[in-house]
Amino acid sequence: MTETLRRWRRDEYDQLVAMGMFVGERLELLDGALVVREPQGSSHAAIVAHIGQLLGRAFGSRWHPRLHAPLALDDDSEPEPDIAMVEGSPLDYLGAHPSTALLVVEVSDSSLSIDRRLKASLYARAGIAEYWIVNLVDGALEVYRAPETEGYRTTLRLVPPATVTPLAAPRAIIAVSDLLP
């Protein structure tokens, strides 16, 4: 027996959210599917906040880090990355979620396979120039660059004492060790 899955569009998902349909649930719309997000522990939240501050300083006042907030990537996807560096100030997005970011960061332990496969594919397809996975399992930073419709063309795996410079903040030099707990 073959099951048929009903894919959701972002506008439908947003309407259900506005109606209070998913209050108390942690969901993301990824490629038409509602995916349950794992609960966030205090260490994960602290690491995300710390990296958000680091990136905020690195990028300067023209951009800001959105933490655990939706990106309206396309008609079928509205992920909530741990950090998305977006142009402007938070109040610029009162009417709608941003549809792009200069850099997207996921802090991963148990979600590593979803972040590497599904989310990397979505971010690349949306043209996000740079995507980082702070890999807590291996104590490494995975840097994905050069998006194509099939995924990212280049991938780097950096471990301390390496440093990284975000594409959109070429004067910034960030120690990989500063991104890890």
mmCIF file of C-alpha atoms in Angstrom:
data_model
loop_
_atom_site.group_PDB
_atom_site.id
_atom_site.type_symbol
_atom_site.label_atom_id
_atom_site.label_comp_id
_atom_site.label_asym_id
_atom_site.label_seq_id
_atom_site.Cartn_x
_atom_site.Cartn_y
_atom_site.Cartn_z
ATOM 1 C CA MET A 1 0.000 0.000 0.000
ATOM 2 C CA THR A 2 1.384 3.373 -1.006
ATOM 3 C CA GLU A 3 0.536 6.309 1.194
ATOM 4 C CA THR A 4 -0.094 9.732 -0.231
ATOM 5 C CA LEU A 5 1.287 12.598 1.792
ATOM 6 C CA ARG A 6 -0.339 16.005 1.719
ATOM 7 C CA ARG A 7 2.274 18.710 1.236
ATOM 8 C CA TRP A 8 1.696 22.088 2.855
ATOM 9 C CA ARG A 9 2.355 25.474 1.298
ATOM 10 C CA ARG A 10 3.856 28.277 3.323
ATOM 11 C CA ASP A 11 0.753 30.478 3.022
ATOM 12 C CA GLU A 12 -1.428 27.652 4.410
ATOM 13 C CA TYR A 13 1.021 27.034 7.241
ATOM 14 C CA ASP A 14 1.134 30.739 8.108
ATOM 15 C CA GLN A 15 -2.679 30.881 8.199
ATOM 16 C CA LEU A 16 -2.819 27.941 10.598
ATOM 17 C CA VAL A 17 -0.165 29.528 12.806
ATOM 18 C CA ALA A 18 -2.136 32.808 12.837
ATOM 19 C CA MET A 19 -5.273 30.885 13.877
ATOM 20 C CA GLY A 20 -3.370 29.429 16.848
ATOM 21 C CA MET A 21 -3.419 25.906 15.468
ATOM 22 C CA PHE A 22 0.077 24.963 16.648
ATOM 23 C CA VAL A 23 0.322 26.802 19.975
ATOM 24 C CA GLY A 24 2.846 25.054 22.180
ATOM 25 C CA GLU A 25 4.193 22.924 19.328
ATOM 26 C CA ARG A 26 7.651 23.370 17.863
ATOM 27 C CA LEU A 27 7.267 22.880 14.117
ATOM 28 C CA GLU A 28 9.049 23.920 10.948
ATOM 29 C CA LEU A 29 7.755 23.761 7.398
ATOM 30 C CA LEU A 30 10.516 22.047 5.433
ATOM 31 C CA ASP A 31 9.906 21.321 1.782
ATOM 32 C CA GLY A 32 6.152 21.014 2.298
ATOM 33 C CA ALA A 33 6.339 18.807 5.399
ATOM 34 C CA LEU A 34 5.630 19.836 8.979
ATOM 35 C CA VAL A 35 8.674 18.676 10.923
ATOM 36 C CA VAL A 36 8.668 18.500 14.715
ATOM 37 C CA ARG A 37 11.617 20.349 16.209
ATOM 38 C CA GLU A 38 13.344 18.952 19.221
ATOM 39 C CA PRO A 39 13.003 20.716 22.565
ATOM 40 C CA GLN A 40 15.769 23.181 23.231
ATOM 41 C CA GLY A 41 17.968 22.604 26.253
ATOM 42 C CA SER A 42 19.621 25.410 28.163
ATOM 43 C CA SER A 43 23.087 24.664 26.738
ATOM 44 C CA HIS A 44 21.787 24.799 23.150
ATOM 45 C CA ALA A 45 20.013 28.107 23.813
ATOM 46 C CA ALA A 46 23.122 29.564 25.464
ATOM 47 C CA ILE A 47 25.379 28.528 22.570
ATOM 48 C CA VAL A 48 22.962 30.003 20.015
ATOM 49 C CA ALA A 49 22.766 33.294 21.924
ATOM 50 C CA HIS A 50 26.557 33.421 22.250
ATOM 51 C CA ILE A 51 27.102 32.799 18.512
ATOM 52 C CA GLY A 52 24.411 35.370 17.699
ATOM 53 C CA GLN A 53 26.330 37.987 19.691
ATOM 54 C CA LEU A 54 29.619 37.032 18.015
ATOM 55 C CA LEU A 55 28.091 37.310 14.557
ATOM 56 C CA GLY A 56 26.305 40.553 15.419
ATOM 57 C CA ARG A 57 29.663 42.130 16.258
ATOM 58 C CA ALA A 58 31.320 40.617 13.172
ATOM 59 C CA PHE A 59 28.668 41.871 10.741
ATOM 60 C CA GLY A 60 28.112 45.301 12.259
ATOM 61 C CA SER A 61 25.045 47.467 12.644
ATOM 62 C CA ARG A 62 23.586 47.039 9.126
ATOM 63 C CA TRP A 63 22.629 43.424 9.919
ATOM 64 C CA HIS A 64 21.265 41.609 12.903
ATOM 65 C CA PRO A 65 21.065 37.993 14.080
ATOM 66 C CA ARG A 66 17.565 36.482 14.117
ATOM 67 C CA LEU A 67 17.510 33.659 16.628
ATOM 68 C CA HIS A 68 15.059 30.760 16.203
ATOM 69 C CA ALA A 69 12.909 32.826 13.854
ATOM 70 C CA PRO A 70 11.316 31.880 10.532
ATOM 71 C CA LEU A 71 12.803 32.479 7.101
ATOM 72 C CA ALA A 72 10.198 32.523 4.324
ATOM 73 C CA LEU A 73 12.406 30.732 1.792
ATOM 74 C CA ASP A 74 9.878 29.674 -0.833
ATOM 75 C CA ASP A 75 6.281 28.510 -1.214
ATOM 76 C CA ASP A 76 7.016 25.208 0.556
ATOM 77 C CA SER A 77 9.538 26.068 3.256
ATOM 78 C CA GLU A 78 9.679 28.230 6.347
ATOM 79 C CA PRO A 79 12.523 26.859 8.452
ATOM 80 C CA GLU A 80 13.487 28.385 11.775
ATOM 81 C CA PRO A 81 17.275 28.312 11.796
ATOM 82 C CA ASP A 82 19.122 28.809 15.038
ATOM 83 C CA ILE A 83 20.688 31.994 13.631
ATOM 84 C CA ALA A 84 20.069 33.910 10.429
ATOM 85 C CA MET A 85 22.047 37.064 9.717
ATOM 86 C CA VAL A 86 19.601 39.394 7.981
ATOM 87 C CA GLU A 87 19.826 42.951 6.764
ATOM 88 C CA GLY A 88 18.333 45.796 8.756
ATOM 89 C CA SER A 89 16.856 45.870 12.222
ATOM 90 C CA PRO A 90 14.360 43.526 13.880
ATOM 91 C CA LEU A 91 11.510 46.006 13.386
ATOM 92 C CA ASP A 92 12.019 45.908 9.620
ATOM 93 C CA TYR A 93 10.264 42.540 9.709
ATOM 94 C CA LEU A 94 7.040 43.420 11.490
ATOM 95 C CA GLY A 95 4.964 42.712 8.363
ATOM 96 C CA ALA A 96 6.691 39.615 7.041
ATOM 97 C CA HIS A 97 9.536 37.223 7.713
ATOM 98 C CA PRO A 98 12.710 37.775 5.703
ATOM 99 C CA SER A 99 13.073 35.586 2.639
ATOM 100 C CA THR A 100 16.850 35.449 2.632
ATOM 101 C CA ALA A 101 19.896 35.794 4.872
ATOM 102 C CA LEU A 102 23.576 36.492 4.397
ATOM 103 C CA LEU A 103 24.485 33.554 6.620
ATOM 104 C CA VAL A 104 22.421 30.813 8.241
ATOM 105 C CA VAL A 105 23.747 28.833 11.216
ATOM 106 C CA GLU A 106 22.400 25.655 12.786
ATOM 107 C CA VAL A 107 23.816 24.396 16.095
ATOM 108 C CA SER A 108 23.599 20.627 15.776
ATOM 109 C CA ASP A 109 23.856 17.550 17.880
ATOM 110 C CA SER A 110 20.895 15.182 17.480
ATOM 111 C CA SER A 111 19.619 17.101 14.403
ATOM 112 C CA LEU A 112 22.895 16.740 12.489
ATOM 113 C CA SER A 113 21.577 14.515 9.680
ATOM 114 C CA ILE A 114 18.542 16.766 9.027
ATOM 115 C CA ASP A 115 20.758 19.859 9.091
ATOM 116 C CA ARG A 116 23.255 18.311 6.656
ATOM 117 C CA ARG A 117 20.775 16.867 4.188
ATOM 118 C CA LEU A 118 17.379 18.520 4.244
ATOM 119 C CA LYS A 119 18.204 21.983 5.547
ATOM 120 C CA ALA A 120 21.408 22.328 3.502
ATOM 121 C CA SER A 121 19.414 21.461 0.405
ATOM 122 C CA LEU A 122 16.702 24.015 1.230
ATOM 123 C CA TYR A 123 19.168 26.801 1.997
ATOM 124 C CA ALA A 124 21.179 26.102 -1.172
ATOM 125 C CA ARG A 125 18.055 26.011 -3.351
ATOM 126 C CA ALA A 126 17.021 29.377 -1.834
ATOM 127 C CA GLY A 127 20.407 30.854 -2.764
ATOM 128 C CA ILE A 128 21.703 31.358 0.781
ATOM 129 C CA ALA A 129 25.364 32.065 -0.020
ATOM 130 C CA GLU A 130 26.749 30.593 3.189
ATOM 131 C CA TYR A 131 25.471 28.023 5.665
ATOM 132 C CA TRP A 132 27.267 26.882 8.804
ATOM 133 C CA ILE A 133 26.644 23.872 10.983
ATOM 134 C CA VAL A 134 28.192 24.133 14.430
ATOM 135 C CA ASN A 135 28.680 20.393 14.852
ATOM 136 C CA LEU A 136 28.638 19.745 18.590
ATOM 137 C CA VAL A 137 29.030 15.972 18.089
ATOM 138 C CA ASP A 138 32.463 16.265 16.446
ATOM 139 C CA GLY A 139 33.534 19.646 17.824
ATOM 140 C CA ALA A 140 33.784 21.139 14.341
ATOM 141 C CA LEU A 141 32.381 23.861 12.130
ATOM 142 C CA GLU A 142 30.998 22.757 8.769
ATOM 143 C CA VAL A 143 30.982 25.602 6.242
ATOM 144 C CA TYR A 144 28.828 25.297 3.108
ATOM 145 C CA ARG A 145 29.315 27.784 0.269
ATOM 146 C CA ALA A 146 28.502 28.275 -3.428
ATOM 147 C CA PRO A 147 24.829 27.266 -3.516
ATOM 148 C CA GLU A 148 23.394 25.420 -6.504
ATOM 149 C CA THR A 149 19.955 23.913 -7.032
ATOM 150 C CA GLU A 150 21.253 20.486 -5.950
ATOM 151 C CA GLY A 151 23.121 21.684 -2.862
ATOM 152 C CA TYR A 152 26.330 23.470 -1.972
ATOM 153 C CA ARG A 153 29.337 23.113 -4.251
ATOM 154 C CA THR A 154 31.953 23.595 -1.523
ATOM 155 C CA THR A 155 32.112 22.274 2.003
ATOM 156 C CA LEU A 156 34.810 22.908 4.588
ATOM 157 C CA ARG A 157 35.226 21.160 7.929
ATOM 158 C CA LEU A 158 37.125 23.311 10.412
ATOM 159 C CA VAL A 159 38.314 22.383 13.894
ATOM 160 C CA PRO A 160 40.157 24.464 16.490
ATOM 161 C CA PRO A 161 42.529 26.262 16.208
ATOM 162 C CA ALA A 162 41.203 27.178 12.722
ATOM 163 C CA THR A 163 39.486 30.478 12.015
ATOM 164 C CA VAL A 164 36.668 31.371 9.639
ATOM 165 C CA THR A 165 35.729 34.558 7.834
ATOM 166 C CA PRO A 166 32.078 34.929 6.798
ATOM 167 C CA LEU A 167 31.705 35.757 3.106
ATOM 168 C CA ALA A 168 29.505 38.760 3.890
ATOM 169 C CA ALA A 169 31.824 40.068 6.640
ATOM 170 C CA PRO A 170 35.266 39.826 5.013
ATOM 171 C CA ARG A 171 37.038 41.792 7.746
ATOM 172 C CA ALA A 172 35.882 39.455 10.508
ATOM 173 C CA ILE A 173 38.039 36.596 11.706
ATOM 174 C CA ILE A 174 36.256 34.203 14.048
ATOM 175 C CA ALA A 175 38.028 31.443 15.922
ATOM 176 C CA VAL A 176 36.217 28.119 15.500
ATOM 177 C CA SER A 177 36.871 27.497 19.198
ATOM 178 C CA ASP A 178 34.721 30.576 19.968
ATOM 179 C CA LEU A 179 31.743 28.872 18.256
ATOM 180 C CA LEU A 180 31.996 25.700 20.310
ATOM 181 C CA PRO A 181 31.194 25.243 24.007
#
